[in-house]
Amino acid sequence: MKIASWNVNSLNVRLPHLEEWLRLRAPDVVALQETKLEDSRFPDSVLAGLGYRSVFSGQKTYNGVAILSRTPATDVQIGIPGFADEQKRVIAATVDGVRIVDLYVVNGQDIGTEKYDYKLRWLDAVHGWLAQEIQAHPELIVLGDFNIAPDDRDVHDPKVWNDDSILTSTAERAALRRLADLGLHDSFRLHNEEGGHFSWWDYRAAGFRRNLGLRIDFALISDALRPRCVGAVIDREPRSWDRPSDHAPVWVELAPR
DNA sequence: ATGGTTGCAGAGCAA
């Protein structure tokens, strides 16, 4: 079972990329972020033609998340329970007995801004929710664009991306560790300890060509799924295509039960 | 190199 995540940075622009990539990699489940589409405009019939069902929660211009799956998604949850939020950043569902949580974590703009405070409050709410969710659904995978690089191996230049930078600040990394401490393991790091593997490259300054990136997209798997985890991949290929998203898709491969 | 690019929307913000 191949479970993927991709920040497409506008599904309107990236639908051809997604279609091509679905044919190429044939994932079983895909969590999308930054669809930037109202629900009435979601291309569910196009995706159905490729064999995927869709559940989604979007808005115009910003944010927007979706879960695509080959088998039906059940028990769909939109947003963080008990956390009122206009921004469409969270969708969860159960597919083939695995609870899937798709997150588009707040970017945070800069340390000390209102958006940064919102990021930390939002992450705190996610932590409280997931603590419950992992009890209710031991087979849990939490994936998406986390907008946090866990450690120095996950940034191209630790001098630039330091304790005082957005995406790598002490408080952000601590918030990510608190999620890990729930028993949610970074699947990529179960299979690869090297630095220099990134999932996002700035459009500016030829970031991708020079591999000036960050690893900020993950699939976190619970203890119960860990024995089934046989691989984790960052797929750089679509980042090399014409007019790409700034993020690469990532996925985790689970062996059959 | 405090710039650079992309998306949305139609100027300037968010990332």
Coordinates of C-alpha atoms (C1' of nucleotides) in Angstrom, one line a residue:
Chain A
M1 CA 0.0 0.0 0.0
K2 CA 1.6 3.2 -1.2
I3 CA 0.5 6.3 0.7
A4 CA 1.7 9.6 -0.7
S5 CA 1.6 13.3 0.0
W6 CA 2.0 16.2 -2.4
N7 CA 1.7 20.0 -2.0
V8 CA 0.6 20.8 -5.5
N9 CA 0.5 24.6 -5.1
S10 CA -2.7 25.1 -7.0
L11 CA -4.5 22.0 -8.3
N12 CA -6.0 24.2 -11.0
V13 CA -2.5 24.7 -12.5
R14 CA -1.1 21.2 -11.4
L15 CA -3.9 18.9 -12.5
P16 CA -2.0 17.7 -15.6
H17 CA 1.0 17.0 -13.4
L18 CA -1.1 15.1 -10.9
E19 CA -2.7 13.0 -13.6
E20 CA 0.7 12.2 -15.1
W21 CA 2.1 11.3 -11.7
L22 CA -0.8 9.1 -10.7
R23 CA -0.3 7.1 -13.9
L24 CA 3.4 7.0 -13.3
R25 CA 3.5 6.0 -9.6
A26 CA 0.0 4.5 -9.1
P27 CA -0.2 5.3 -5.4
D28 CA -3.1 3.8 -3.4
V29 CA -3.7 7.0 -1.4
V30 CA -2.7 10.6 -2.0
A31 CA -2.9 13.5 0.5
L32 CA -2.9 16.8 -1.3
Q33 CA -2.2 20.3 0.1
E34 CA -2.6 23.8 -1.3
T35 CA -5.3 22.8 -3.8
K36 CA -6.5 26.5 -3.7
L37 CA -9.9 25.4 -5.0
E38 CA -13.4 25.9 -3.7
D39 CA -15.1 22.5 -3.2
S40 CA -17.5 23.2 -6.1
R41 CA -14.5 23.4 -8.5
F42 CA -12.7 20.3 -7.3
P43 CA -11.9 18.0 -10.3
D44 CA -13.3 14.8 -8.7
S45 CA -14.8 13.5 -12.0
V46 CA -11.4 13.8 -13.8
L47 CA -9.7 11.9 -10.9
A48 CA -12.5 9.3 -10.9
G49 CA -11.6 8.7 -14.5
L50 CA -8.1 7.7 -13.3
G51 CA -9.6 5.4 -10.6
Y52 CA -9.4 7.7 -7.6
R53 CA -12.2 8.8 -5.3
S54 CA -11.8 12.2 -3.7
V55 CA -12.7 13.8 -0.4
F56 CA -11.7 17.4 0.0
S57 CA -11.9 20.7 1.9
G58 CA -10.9 23.8 0.0
Q59 CA -11.2 27.5 -0.3
K60 CA -10.5 30.1 -2.9
T61 CA -6.9 31.4 -3.3
Y62 CA -5.3 29.8 -0.2
N63 CA -4.8 26.4 1.5
G64 CA -7.1 23.5 0.6
V65 CA -6.5 19.8 1.3
A66 CA -7.8 16.5 -0.3
I67 CA -7.4 12.8 0.1
L68 CA -7.5 10.7 -3.1
S69 CA -7.9 6.9 -2.7
R70 CA -8.5 3.8 -4.9
T71 CA -10.9 2.4 -2.3
P72 CA -13.5 4.5 -0.6
A73 CA -12.5 6.8 2.3
T74 CA -14.8 6.6 5.3
D75 CA -15.2 8.6 8.6
V76 CA -14.1 11.8 6.9
Q77 CA -13.1 14.5 9.4
I78 CA -12.6 18.1 8.2
G79 CA -10.6 20.5 10.4
I80 CA -9.3 20.0 13.9
P81 CA -12.1 19.1 16.3
G82 CA -12.8 21.9 18.8
F83 CA -10.4 24.3 17.0
A84 CA -12.3 26.9 15.0
D85 CA -10.4 27.8 11.9
E86 CA -11.4 29.5 8.7
Q87 CA -8.4 28.1 6.9
K88 CA -8.8 24.7 5.2
R89 CA -5.7 22.9 6.3
V90 CA -6.9 19.5 7.7
I91 CA -8.7 16.5 6.4
A92 CA -8.7 13.0 7.8
A93 CA -10.3 9.7 6.7
T94 CA -10.0 6.0 7.0
V95 CA -8.8 4.0 4.0
D96 CA -8.4 0.2 4.0
G97 CA -8.3 0.3 7.8
V98 CA -5.6 2.9 8.1
R99 CA -6.4 6.3 9.5
I100 CA -5.0 9.0 7.2
V101 CA -4.5 12.5 8.6
D102 CA -3.6 15.1 5.9
L103 CA -2.0 18.3 7.2
Y104 CA -1.1 21.6 5.6
V105 CA 0.8 23.1 8.5
V106 CA 0.8 26.9 8.8
N107 CA 3.8 28.5 7.2
G108 CA 4.3 31.1 9.9
Q109 CA 5.9 33.8 7.7
D110 CA 8.4 35.1 10.3
I111 CA 9.2 34.6 14.0
G112 CA 7.3 37.1 16.2
T113 CA 4.5 37.7 13.7
E114 CA 0.8 36.9 14.3
K115 CA 1.1 34.1 11.7
Y116 CA 3.9 32.6 13.7
D117 CA 1.8 32.6 16.9
Y118 CA -1.0 31.0 14.9
K119 CA 1.3 28.3 13.7
L120 CA 2.3 27.4 17.2
R121 CA -1.3 27.5 18.5
W122 CA -2.4 25.4 15.5
L123 CA 0.3 22.8 16.1
D124 CA -0.7 22.6 19.8
A125 CA -4.3 21.9 18.7
V126 CA -3.1 19.3 16.3
H127 CA -1.0 17.6 19.0
G128 CA -4.0 17.4 21.4
W129 CA -6.2 16.0 18.7
L130 CA -3.7 13.4 17.5
A131 CA -3.1 12.2 21.0
Q132 CA -6.7 11.2 21.0
E133 CA -6.7 10.0 17.4
I134 CA -3.8 7.6 17.9
Q135 CA -5.8 6.0 20.7
A136 CA -8.9 5.6 18.6
H137 CA -7.0 4.5 15.5
P138 CA -3.6 2.8 16.4
E139 CA -2.9 2.4 12.7
L140 CA -2.4 6.0 12.0
I141 CA -0.4 7.9 9.4
V142 CA 0.0 11.7 9.5
L143 CA 1.3 13.2 6.4
G144 CA 1.5 16.5 4.5
D145 CA 3.4 19.7 4.3
F146 CA 4.7 20.3 7.8
N147 CA 6.5 23.6 7.1
I148 CA 9.2 22.5 9.6
A149 CA 12.6 21.0 8.8
P150 CA 13.4 18.6 11.7
D151 CA 17.2 19.0 11.9
D152 CA 20.3 20.3 10.2
R153 CA 20.4 17.3 7.8
D154 CA 17.1 18.6 6.4
V155 CA 18.3 22.0 5.2
H156 CA 20.9 23.0 2.6
D157 CA 22.6 25.5 4.8
P158 CA 22.2 25.3 8.6
K159 CA 23.8 28.7 9.0
V160 CA 20.9 30.3 7.1
W161 CA 18.2 27.9 8.4
N162 CA 19.0 28.2 12.1
D163 CA 17.2 28.6 15.5
D164 CA 16.0 32.1 14.6
S165 CA 14.6 31.2 11.1
I166 CA 11.1 30.4 10.2
L167 CA 10.7 26.6 9.4
T168 CA 13.7 25.8 11.6
S169 CA 13.1 27.8 14.8
T170 CA 13.5 26.1 18.2
A171 CA 9.8 26.4 19.0
E172 CA 8.7 24.9 15.7
R173 CA 11.1 22.0 15.9
A174 CA 10.0 21.4 19.5
A175 CA 6.4 21.3 18.3
L176 CA 7.3 18.7 15.7
R177 CA 9.2 16.6 18.3
R178 CA 6.0 16.6 20.4
L179 CA 4.1 15.0 17.6
A180 CA 6.9 12.5 17.2
D181 CA 6.7 11.8 20.9
L182 CA 3.1 10.6 20.4
G183 CA 4.8 7.6 18.7
L184 CA 4.7 9.0 15.2
H185 CA 7.8 8.1 13.3
D186 CA 9.3 10.0 10.3
S187 CA 9.1 7.2 7.8
F188 CA 11.9 8.7 5.6
R189 CA 14.3 8.5 8.5
L190 CA 13.5 4.9 9.2
H191 CA 15.1 4.1 5.9
N192 CA 17.6 6.9 5.3
E193 CA 19.9 8.8 7.7
E194 CA 21.7 11.0 5.2
G195 CA 21.4 14.7 4.9
G196 CA 20.7 16.6 1.6
H197 CA 17.4 14.9 0.8
F198 CA 14.9 17.7 0.3
S199 CA 11.2 17.9 -0.6
W200 CA 10.9 21.7 -1.3
W201 CA 13.0 24.1 -3.3
D202 CA 12.4 27.8 -3.6
Y203 CA 11.3 28.9 -7.1
R204 CA 13.7 31.7 -6.7
A205 CA 17.4 31.6 -7.4
A206 CA 17.3 28.3 -9.2
G207 CA 16.8 26.5 -5.9
F208 CA 16.1 23.1 -7.5
R209 CA 18.9 23.1 -10.0
R210 CA 21.4 23.9 -7.2
N211 CA 19.6 21.6 -4.7
L212 CA 19.1 24.5 -2.3
G213 CA 16.1 22.9 -0.5
L214 CA 14.5 21.8 2.7
R215 CA 12.9 18.6 3.8
I216 CA 9.5 19.7 5.2
D217 CA 7.1 17.1 3.7
F218 CA 6.7 13.9 5.7
A219 CA 4.7 10.8 6.3
L220 CA 4.7 10.0 10.0
I221 CA 3.6 6.5 10.9
S222 CA 2.4 5.1 14.2
D223 CA 4.1 2.3 16.2
A224 CA 1.4 -0.2 14.9
L225 CA 2.3 0.6 11.3
R226 CA 6.0 0.5 11.8
P227 CA 6.5 -3.2 11.2
R228 CA 4.7 -2.8 7.8
C229 CA 6.9 0.1 6.6
V230 CA 9.1 -1.2 3.9
G231 CA 10.1 2.0 2.2
A232 CA 9.9 5.8 2.1
V233 CA 10.6 7.9 -0.9
I234 CA 11.0 11.6 -1.9
D235 CA 10.1 11.7 -5.6
R236 CA 12.1 14.5 -7.2
E237 CA 11.0 13.7 -10.7
P238 CA 7.9 15.9 -11.0
R239 CA 9.9 18.8 -9.6
S240 CA 11.9 18.6 -12.9
W241 CA 8.8 18.9 -15.1
D242 CA 7.7 22.0 -16.8
R243 CA 5.9 24.5 -14.6
P244 CA 6.3 22.3 -11.4
S245 CA 5.0 22.7 -7.9
D246 CA 7.7 23.9 -5.6
H247 CA 7.2 20.7 -3.6
A248 CA 8.1 17.1 -4.5
P249 CA 5.7 14.3 -3.7
V250 CA 6.7 11.9 -0.9
W251 CA 5.4 8.5 -0.1
V252 CA 5.6 5.6 2.3
E253 CA 5.1 1.9 1.3
L254 CA 3.3 -0.4 3.7
A255 CA 3.5 -4.2 3.3
P256 CA 0.2 -6.0 3.2
R257 CA -1.2 -7.2 6.5
Chain B
dA1 C1' 22.9 39.4 -3.8
dT2 C1' 17.4 41.8 1.8
dG3 C1' 17.1 39.7 -4.2
dG4 C1' 15.0 36.1 -6.6
dT5 C1' 9.7 33.2 -8.6
dT6 C1' 5.1 31.6 -8.7
dG7 C1' -0.1 31.7 -7.9
dC8 C1' -4.1 34.4 -7.5
dA9 C1' -6.1 38.1 -9.2
dG10 C1' -6.0 41.9 -11.4
dA11 C1' -2.4 45.4 -6.8
dG12 C1' 0.0 43.4 -3.6
dC13 C1' 0.2 39.5 -0.6
dA14 C1' 1.6 34.7 0.6
dA15 C1' 4.7 31.3 0.2

